[in-house]
Short mmCIF file of C-alpha atoms in Angstrom, two decimals:
data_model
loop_
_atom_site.label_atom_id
_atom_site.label_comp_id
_atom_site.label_asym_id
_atom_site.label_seq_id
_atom_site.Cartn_x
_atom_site.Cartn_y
_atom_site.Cartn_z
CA UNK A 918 0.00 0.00 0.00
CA UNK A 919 1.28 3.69 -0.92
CA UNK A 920 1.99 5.93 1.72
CA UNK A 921 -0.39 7.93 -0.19
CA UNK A 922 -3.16 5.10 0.33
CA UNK A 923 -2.48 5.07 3.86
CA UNK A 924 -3.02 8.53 4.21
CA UNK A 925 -6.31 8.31 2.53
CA UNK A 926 -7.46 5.68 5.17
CA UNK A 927 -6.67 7.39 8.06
CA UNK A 928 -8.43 10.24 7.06
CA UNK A 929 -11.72 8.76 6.21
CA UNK A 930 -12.25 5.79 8.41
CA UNK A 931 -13.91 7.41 11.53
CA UNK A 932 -14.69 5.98 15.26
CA UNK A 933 -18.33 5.48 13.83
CA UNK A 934 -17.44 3.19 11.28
CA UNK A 935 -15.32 0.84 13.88
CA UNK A 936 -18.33 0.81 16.39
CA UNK A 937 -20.59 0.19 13.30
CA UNK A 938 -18.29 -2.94 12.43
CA UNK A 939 -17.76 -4.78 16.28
CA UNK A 940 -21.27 -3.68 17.23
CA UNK A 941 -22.62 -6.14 14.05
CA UNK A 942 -19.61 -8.52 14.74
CA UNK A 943 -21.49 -9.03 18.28
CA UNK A 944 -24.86 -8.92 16.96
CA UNK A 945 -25.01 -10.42 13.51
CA UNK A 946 -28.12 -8.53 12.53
CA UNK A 947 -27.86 -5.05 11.16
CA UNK A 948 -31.42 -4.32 12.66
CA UNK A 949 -30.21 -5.05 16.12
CA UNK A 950 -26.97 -2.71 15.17
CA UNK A 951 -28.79 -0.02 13.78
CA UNK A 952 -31.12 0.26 16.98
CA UNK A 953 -27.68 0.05 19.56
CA UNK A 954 -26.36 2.99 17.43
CA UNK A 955 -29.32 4.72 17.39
CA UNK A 956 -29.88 4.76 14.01
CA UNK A 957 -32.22 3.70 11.23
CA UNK A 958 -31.93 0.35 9.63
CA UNK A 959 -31.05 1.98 6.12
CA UNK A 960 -28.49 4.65 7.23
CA UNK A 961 -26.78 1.03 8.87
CA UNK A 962 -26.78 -0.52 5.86
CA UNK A 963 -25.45 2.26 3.89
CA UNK A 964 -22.75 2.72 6.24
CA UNK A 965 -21.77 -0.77 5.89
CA UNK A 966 -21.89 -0.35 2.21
CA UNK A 967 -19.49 2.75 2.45
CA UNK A 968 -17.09 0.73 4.26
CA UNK A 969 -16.96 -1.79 2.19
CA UNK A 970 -17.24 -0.02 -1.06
CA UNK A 971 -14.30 2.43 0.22
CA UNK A 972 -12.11 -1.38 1.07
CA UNK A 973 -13.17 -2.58 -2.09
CA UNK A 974 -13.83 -5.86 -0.45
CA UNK A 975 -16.82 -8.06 1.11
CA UNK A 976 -16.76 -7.47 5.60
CA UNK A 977 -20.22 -9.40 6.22
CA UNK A 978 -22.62 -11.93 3.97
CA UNK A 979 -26.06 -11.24 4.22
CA UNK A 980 -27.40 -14.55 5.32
CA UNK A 981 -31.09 -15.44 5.92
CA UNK A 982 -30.71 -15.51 9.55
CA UNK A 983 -27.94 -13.59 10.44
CA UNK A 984 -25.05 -11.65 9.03
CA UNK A 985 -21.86 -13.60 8.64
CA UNK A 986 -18.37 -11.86 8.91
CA UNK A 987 -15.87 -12.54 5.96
CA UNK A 988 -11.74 -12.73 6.43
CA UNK A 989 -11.77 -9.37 5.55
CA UNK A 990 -14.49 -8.58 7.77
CA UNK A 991 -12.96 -10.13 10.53
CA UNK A 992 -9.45 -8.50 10.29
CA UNK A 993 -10.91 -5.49 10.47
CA UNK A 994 -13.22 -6.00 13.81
CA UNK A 995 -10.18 -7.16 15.06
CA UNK A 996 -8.44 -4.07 14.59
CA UNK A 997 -11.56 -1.91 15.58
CA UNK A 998 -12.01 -3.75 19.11
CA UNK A 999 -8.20 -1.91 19.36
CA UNK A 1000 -8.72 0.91 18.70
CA UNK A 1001 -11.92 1.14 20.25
CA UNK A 1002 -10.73 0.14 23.63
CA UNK A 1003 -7.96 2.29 23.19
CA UNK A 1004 -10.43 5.32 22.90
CA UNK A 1005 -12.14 4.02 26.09
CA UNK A 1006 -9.00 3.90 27.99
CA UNK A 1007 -7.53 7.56 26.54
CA UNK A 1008 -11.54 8.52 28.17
CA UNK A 1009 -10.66 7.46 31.10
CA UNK A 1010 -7.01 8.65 31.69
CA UNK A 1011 -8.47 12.01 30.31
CA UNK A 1012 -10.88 12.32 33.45
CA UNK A 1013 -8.53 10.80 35.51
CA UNK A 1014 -6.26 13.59 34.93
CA UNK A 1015 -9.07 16.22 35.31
CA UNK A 1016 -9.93 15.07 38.59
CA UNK A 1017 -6.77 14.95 40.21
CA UNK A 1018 -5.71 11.32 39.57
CA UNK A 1019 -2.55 9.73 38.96
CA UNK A 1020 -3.19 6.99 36.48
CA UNK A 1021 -4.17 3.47 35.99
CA UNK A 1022 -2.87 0.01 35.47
CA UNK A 1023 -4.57 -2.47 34.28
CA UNK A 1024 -2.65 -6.37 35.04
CA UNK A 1025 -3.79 -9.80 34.20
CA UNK A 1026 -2.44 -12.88 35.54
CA UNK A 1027 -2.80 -16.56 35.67
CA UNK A 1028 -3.43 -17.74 39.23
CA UNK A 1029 -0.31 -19.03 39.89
CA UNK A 1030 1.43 -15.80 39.58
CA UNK A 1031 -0.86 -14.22 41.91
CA UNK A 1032 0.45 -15.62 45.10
CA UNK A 1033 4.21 -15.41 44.69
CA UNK A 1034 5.58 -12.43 42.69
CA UNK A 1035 2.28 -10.26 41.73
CA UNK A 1036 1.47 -9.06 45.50
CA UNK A 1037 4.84 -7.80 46.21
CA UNK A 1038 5.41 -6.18 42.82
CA UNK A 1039 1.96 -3.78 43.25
CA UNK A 1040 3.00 -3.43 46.80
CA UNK A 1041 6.09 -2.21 45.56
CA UNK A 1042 4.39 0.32 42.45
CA UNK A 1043 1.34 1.70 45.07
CA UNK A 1044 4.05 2.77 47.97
CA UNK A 1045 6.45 4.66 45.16
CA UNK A 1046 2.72 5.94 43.26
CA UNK A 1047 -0.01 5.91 46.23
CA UNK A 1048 -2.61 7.15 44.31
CA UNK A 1049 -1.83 4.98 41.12
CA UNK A 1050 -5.30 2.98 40.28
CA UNK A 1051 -4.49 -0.80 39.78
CA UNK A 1052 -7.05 -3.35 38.53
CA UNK A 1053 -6.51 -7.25 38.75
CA UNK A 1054 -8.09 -9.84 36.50
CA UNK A 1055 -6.88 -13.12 36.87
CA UNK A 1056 -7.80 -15.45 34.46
CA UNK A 1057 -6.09 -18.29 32.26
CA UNK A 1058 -3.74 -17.82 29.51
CA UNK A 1059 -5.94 -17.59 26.66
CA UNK A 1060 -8.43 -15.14 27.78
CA UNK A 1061 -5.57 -12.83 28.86
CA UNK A 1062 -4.39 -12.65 25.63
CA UNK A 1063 -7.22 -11.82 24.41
CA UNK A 1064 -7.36 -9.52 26.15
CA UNK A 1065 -3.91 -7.74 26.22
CA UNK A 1066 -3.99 -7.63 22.71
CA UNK A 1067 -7.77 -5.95 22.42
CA UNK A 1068 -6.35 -3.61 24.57
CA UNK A 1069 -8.53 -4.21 27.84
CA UNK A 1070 -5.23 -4.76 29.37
CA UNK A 1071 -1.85 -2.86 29.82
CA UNK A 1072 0.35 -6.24 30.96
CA UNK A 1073 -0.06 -9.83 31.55
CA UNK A 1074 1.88 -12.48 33.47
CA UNK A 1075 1.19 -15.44 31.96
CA UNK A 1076 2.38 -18.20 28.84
CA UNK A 1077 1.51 -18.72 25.46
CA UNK A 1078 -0.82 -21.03 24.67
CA UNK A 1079 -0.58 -21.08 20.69
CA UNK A 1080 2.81 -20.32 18.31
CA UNK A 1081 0.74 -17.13 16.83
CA UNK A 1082 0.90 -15.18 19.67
CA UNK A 1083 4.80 -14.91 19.47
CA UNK A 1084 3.90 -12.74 16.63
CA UNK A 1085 1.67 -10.65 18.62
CA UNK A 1086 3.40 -10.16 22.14
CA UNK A 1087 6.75 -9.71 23.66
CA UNK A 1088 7.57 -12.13 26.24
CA UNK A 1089 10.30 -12.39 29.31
CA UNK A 1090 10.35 -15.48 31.57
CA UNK A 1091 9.69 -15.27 35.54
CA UNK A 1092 9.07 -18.87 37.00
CA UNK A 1093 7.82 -21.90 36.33
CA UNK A 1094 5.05 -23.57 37.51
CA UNK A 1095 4.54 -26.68 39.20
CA UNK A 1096 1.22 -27.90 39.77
CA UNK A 1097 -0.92 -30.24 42.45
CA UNK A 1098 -3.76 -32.34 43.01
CA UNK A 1099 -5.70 -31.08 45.77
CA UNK A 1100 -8.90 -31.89 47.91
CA UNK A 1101 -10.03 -30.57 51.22
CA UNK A 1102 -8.47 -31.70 54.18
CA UNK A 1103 -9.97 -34.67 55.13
CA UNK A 1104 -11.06 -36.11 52.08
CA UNK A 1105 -11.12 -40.03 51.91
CA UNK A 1106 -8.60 -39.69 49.14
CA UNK A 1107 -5.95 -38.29 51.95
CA UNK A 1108 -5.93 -41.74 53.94
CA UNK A 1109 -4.01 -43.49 50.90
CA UNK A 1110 -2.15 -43.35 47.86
CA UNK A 1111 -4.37 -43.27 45.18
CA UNK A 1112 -3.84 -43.78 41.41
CA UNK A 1113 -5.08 -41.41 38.55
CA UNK A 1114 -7.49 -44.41 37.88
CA UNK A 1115 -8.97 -44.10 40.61
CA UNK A 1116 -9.39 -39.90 41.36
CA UNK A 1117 -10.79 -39.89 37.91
CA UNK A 1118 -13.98 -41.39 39.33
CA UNK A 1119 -14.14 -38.15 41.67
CA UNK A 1120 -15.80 -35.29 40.85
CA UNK A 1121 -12.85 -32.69 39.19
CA UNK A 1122 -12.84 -28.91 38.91
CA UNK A 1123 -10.49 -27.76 36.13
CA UNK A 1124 -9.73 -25.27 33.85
CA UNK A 1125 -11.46 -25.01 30.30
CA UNK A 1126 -10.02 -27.63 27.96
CA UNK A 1127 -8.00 -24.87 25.55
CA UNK A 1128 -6.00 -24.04 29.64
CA UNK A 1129 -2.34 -24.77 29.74
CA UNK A 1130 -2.93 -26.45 32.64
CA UNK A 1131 -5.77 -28.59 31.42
CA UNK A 1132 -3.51 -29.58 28.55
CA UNK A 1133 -1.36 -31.01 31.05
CA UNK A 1134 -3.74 -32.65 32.72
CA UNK A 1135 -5.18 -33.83 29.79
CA UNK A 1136 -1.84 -35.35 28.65
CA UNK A 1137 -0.72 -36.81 31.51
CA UNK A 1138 -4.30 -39.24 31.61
CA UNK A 1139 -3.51 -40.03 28.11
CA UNK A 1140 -0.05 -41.10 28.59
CA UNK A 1141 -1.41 -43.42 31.77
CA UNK A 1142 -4.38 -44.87 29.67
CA UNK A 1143 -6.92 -43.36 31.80
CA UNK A 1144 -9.82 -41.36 30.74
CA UNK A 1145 -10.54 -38.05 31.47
CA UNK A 1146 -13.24 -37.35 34.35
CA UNK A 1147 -17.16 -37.01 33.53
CA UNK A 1148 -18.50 -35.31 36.56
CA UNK A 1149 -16.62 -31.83 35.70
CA UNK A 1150 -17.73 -28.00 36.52
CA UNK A 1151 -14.82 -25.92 34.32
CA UNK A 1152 -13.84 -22.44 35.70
CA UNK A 1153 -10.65 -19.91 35.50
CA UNK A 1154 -11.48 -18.68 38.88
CA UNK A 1155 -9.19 -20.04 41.56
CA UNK A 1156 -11.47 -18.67 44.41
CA UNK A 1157 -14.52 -20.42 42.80
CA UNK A 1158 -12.03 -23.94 42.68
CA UNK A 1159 -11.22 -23.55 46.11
CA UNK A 1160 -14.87 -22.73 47.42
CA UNK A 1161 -16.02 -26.03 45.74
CA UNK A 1162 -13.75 -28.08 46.90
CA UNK A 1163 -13.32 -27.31 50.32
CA UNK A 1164 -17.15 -27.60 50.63
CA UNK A 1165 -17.44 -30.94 48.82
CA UNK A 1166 -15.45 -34.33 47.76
CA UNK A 1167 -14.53 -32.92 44.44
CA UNK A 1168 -10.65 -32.38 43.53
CA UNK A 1169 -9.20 -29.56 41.39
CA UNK A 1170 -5.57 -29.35 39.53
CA UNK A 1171 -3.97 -25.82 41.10
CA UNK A 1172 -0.89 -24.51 41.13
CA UNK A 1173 1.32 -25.28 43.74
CA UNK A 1174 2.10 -21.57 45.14
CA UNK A 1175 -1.68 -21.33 45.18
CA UNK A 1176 -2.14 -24.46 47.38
CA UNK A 1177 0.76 -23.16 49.28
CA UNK A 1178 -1.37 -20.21 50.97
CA UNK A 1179 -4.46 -22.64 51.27
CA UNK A 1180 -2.77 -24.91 53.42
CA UNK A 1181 -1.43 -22.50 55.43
CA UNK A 1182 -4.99 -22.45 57.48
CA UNK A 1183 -5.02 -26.35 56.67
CA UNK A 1184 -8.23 -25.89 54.73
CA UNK A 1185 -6.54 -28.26 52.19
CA UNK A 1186 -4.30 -30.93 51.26
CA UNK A 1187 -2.52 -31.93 47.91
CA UNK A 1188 -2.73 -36.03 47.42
CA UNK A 1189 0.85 -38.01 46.46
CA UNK A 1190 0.46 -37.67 42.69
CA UNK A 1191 2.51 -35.93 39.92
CA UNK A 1192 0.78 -34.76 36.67
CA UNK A 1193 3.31 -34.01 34.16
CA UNK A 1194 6.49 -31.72 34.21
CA UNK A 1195 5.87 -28.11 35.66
CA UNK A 1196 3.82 -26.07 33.08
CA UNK A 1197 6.45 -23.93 31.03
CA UNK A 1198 7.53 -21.02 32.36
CA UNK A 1199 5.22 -18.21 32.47
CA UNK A 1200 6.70 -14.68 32.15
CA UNK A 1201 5.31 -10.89 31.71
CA UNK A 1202 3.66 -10.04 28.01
CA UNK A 1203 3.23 -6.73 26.00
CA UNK A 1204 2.27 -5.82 22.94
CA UNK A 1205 4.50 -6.17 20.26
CA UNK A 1206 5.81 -2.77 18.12
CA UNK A 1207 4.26 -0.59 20.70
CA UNK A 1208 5.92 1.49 22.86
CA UNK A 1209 5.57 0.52 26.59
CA UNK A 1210 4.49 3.26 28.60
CA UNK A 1211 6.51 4.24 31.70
CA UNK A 1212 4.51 3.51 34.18
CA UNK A 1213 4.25 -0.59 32.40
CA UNK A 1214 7.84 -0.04 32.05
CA UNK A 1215 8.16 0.19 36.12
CA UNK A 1216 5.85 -2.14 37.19
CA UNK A 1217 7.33 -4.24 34.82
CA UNK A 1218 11.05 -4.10 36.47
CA UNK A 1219 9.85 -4.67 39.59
CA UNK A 1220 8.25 -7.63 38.97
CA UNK A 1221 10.98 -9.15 36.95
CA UNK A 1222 13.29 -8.23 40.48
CA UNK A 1223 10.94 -10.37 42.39
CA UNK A 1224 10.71 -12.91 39.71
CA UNK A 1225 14.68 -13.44 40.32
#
């Protein structure tokens, strides 16, 4: 593309036309669009239209029952989620700054990190920047990714989970991550040495199947011959995990620094068995080809000081 083309895209394409495209990437149905914009039916359609008559190429089929979003269509969602949620977050520091604030960091992190390195690290950021907002989400792998690269996040501590993302992120190591098998204390599982034949038969709480740590799990029944449990609730919330099985006989796969602090108060117990190698090391992730701000920049050396 000329630079002259370029310059004719950023000129025309407006906000409007990205909340046009994610709002019917959501909905499927321009009516339903139209009406969330506050707008007529038509003037959606037309806008559509001008989109794609200015790309020169098909963004959604008009199906019977719903729209249905082309390649082309979905590249460009993709980049409109971006920038949209960039907008939101320029909103935000905007009024921030107008009322006296001091800026906001948004981290994500897979549940093992929380317990070890993550605490000391925003310790660390709030006494040097007291008034600094800080938001945690702690989810799996995955879903931060998503995340981090929509732009709903400023850093994650986490892994890959696919060879695509190397494209997409910049990544340096901080631990790695052994996991356990743990039930509540006093389970009838604790009084021996069971096999994975036999937990199997248990109720399990685990992470979604597309999880690192499901993976593992996943693998390590396959390589013993045993099947994978049938009586499973899947979740990405560790505090949900724990709740269930310290009020019942089911048994959840956890990182080990998680069961670490449950054990302390001898809630729980981890039974004598070892699913796989330690998951792969997970590390902090950025964006790649964008500049880190300074504040991520800080944050992000002190948690690779407590990582070491």
């Amino acid at each position: 593309m000329s630079n002259d083309s370029r310059i004719h895209v950023k000129s025309w394409l407006r906000l409007k036309h990205l909340v046009l495209l994610v709002t019917l990437d959501e909905s499927r149905n321009l009516h339903s669009t139209a009406r969330h914009m506050n707008m007529s039916q038509p003037a959606a359609s037309k806008m559509l239209k001008d989109i794609e008559t200015f790309f020169g190429m098909t963004l959604f089929r008009r199906q019977p029952r719903a729209m249905e979003v082309t390649d082309a269509g979905r590249l460009l969602v993709r980049y409109a989620r971006s920038v949209l949620n960039d907008t939101d977050r320029l909103i935000d520091d905007l009024v921030s700054l107008r009322e006296g604030g001091h800026g906001k960091l948004a981290i994500g992190a897979v549940p093992g990190a929380a317990p070890l390195v993550l605490p000391q690290a925003i310790t660390a950021i709030k006494a040097r920047r007291p008034q600094l907002a800080v938001s945690l989400v702690e989810n799996s792998s995955d879903r931060l990714l998503v995340d981090l690269e929509y732009k709903r996040l400023d850093v994650a501590i986490g892994r890959f989970t696919d060879a695509a993302q190397r494209h997409l992120f910049d990544f340096v190591p901080l631990q790695a991550e052994p996991v356990s098998v743990v039930v509540r204390a006093g389970h009838p599982l604790c009084e021996g040495m069971p096999g994975l034949g036999e937990v199997i038969r248990w109720p399990w709480v685990l992470h979604p199947m597309r999880s690192p740590m499901r993976g593992l799990f996943e693998a390590a029944l396959a390589e013993a011959g045993v099947p994978s449990p049938r009586n499973v609730v899947e979740t990405t919330s560790t505090q949900t995990t724990l709740q269930m099985v310290g009020a019942s006989d089911a048994i959840a796969l956890l990182p080990t620094s998680v069961l670490r602090t449950a054990v302390s108060a001898g809630a729980f117990a981890a039974l004598p068995l070892t699913i796989g190698e330690p998951l792969g090391y997970y590390g902090v992730l950025t964006r790649k080809r964008e500049e880190v701000p300074a504040l991520v920049g800080e944050f992000i050396d002190m948690l690779l000081a407590r990582g070491d």
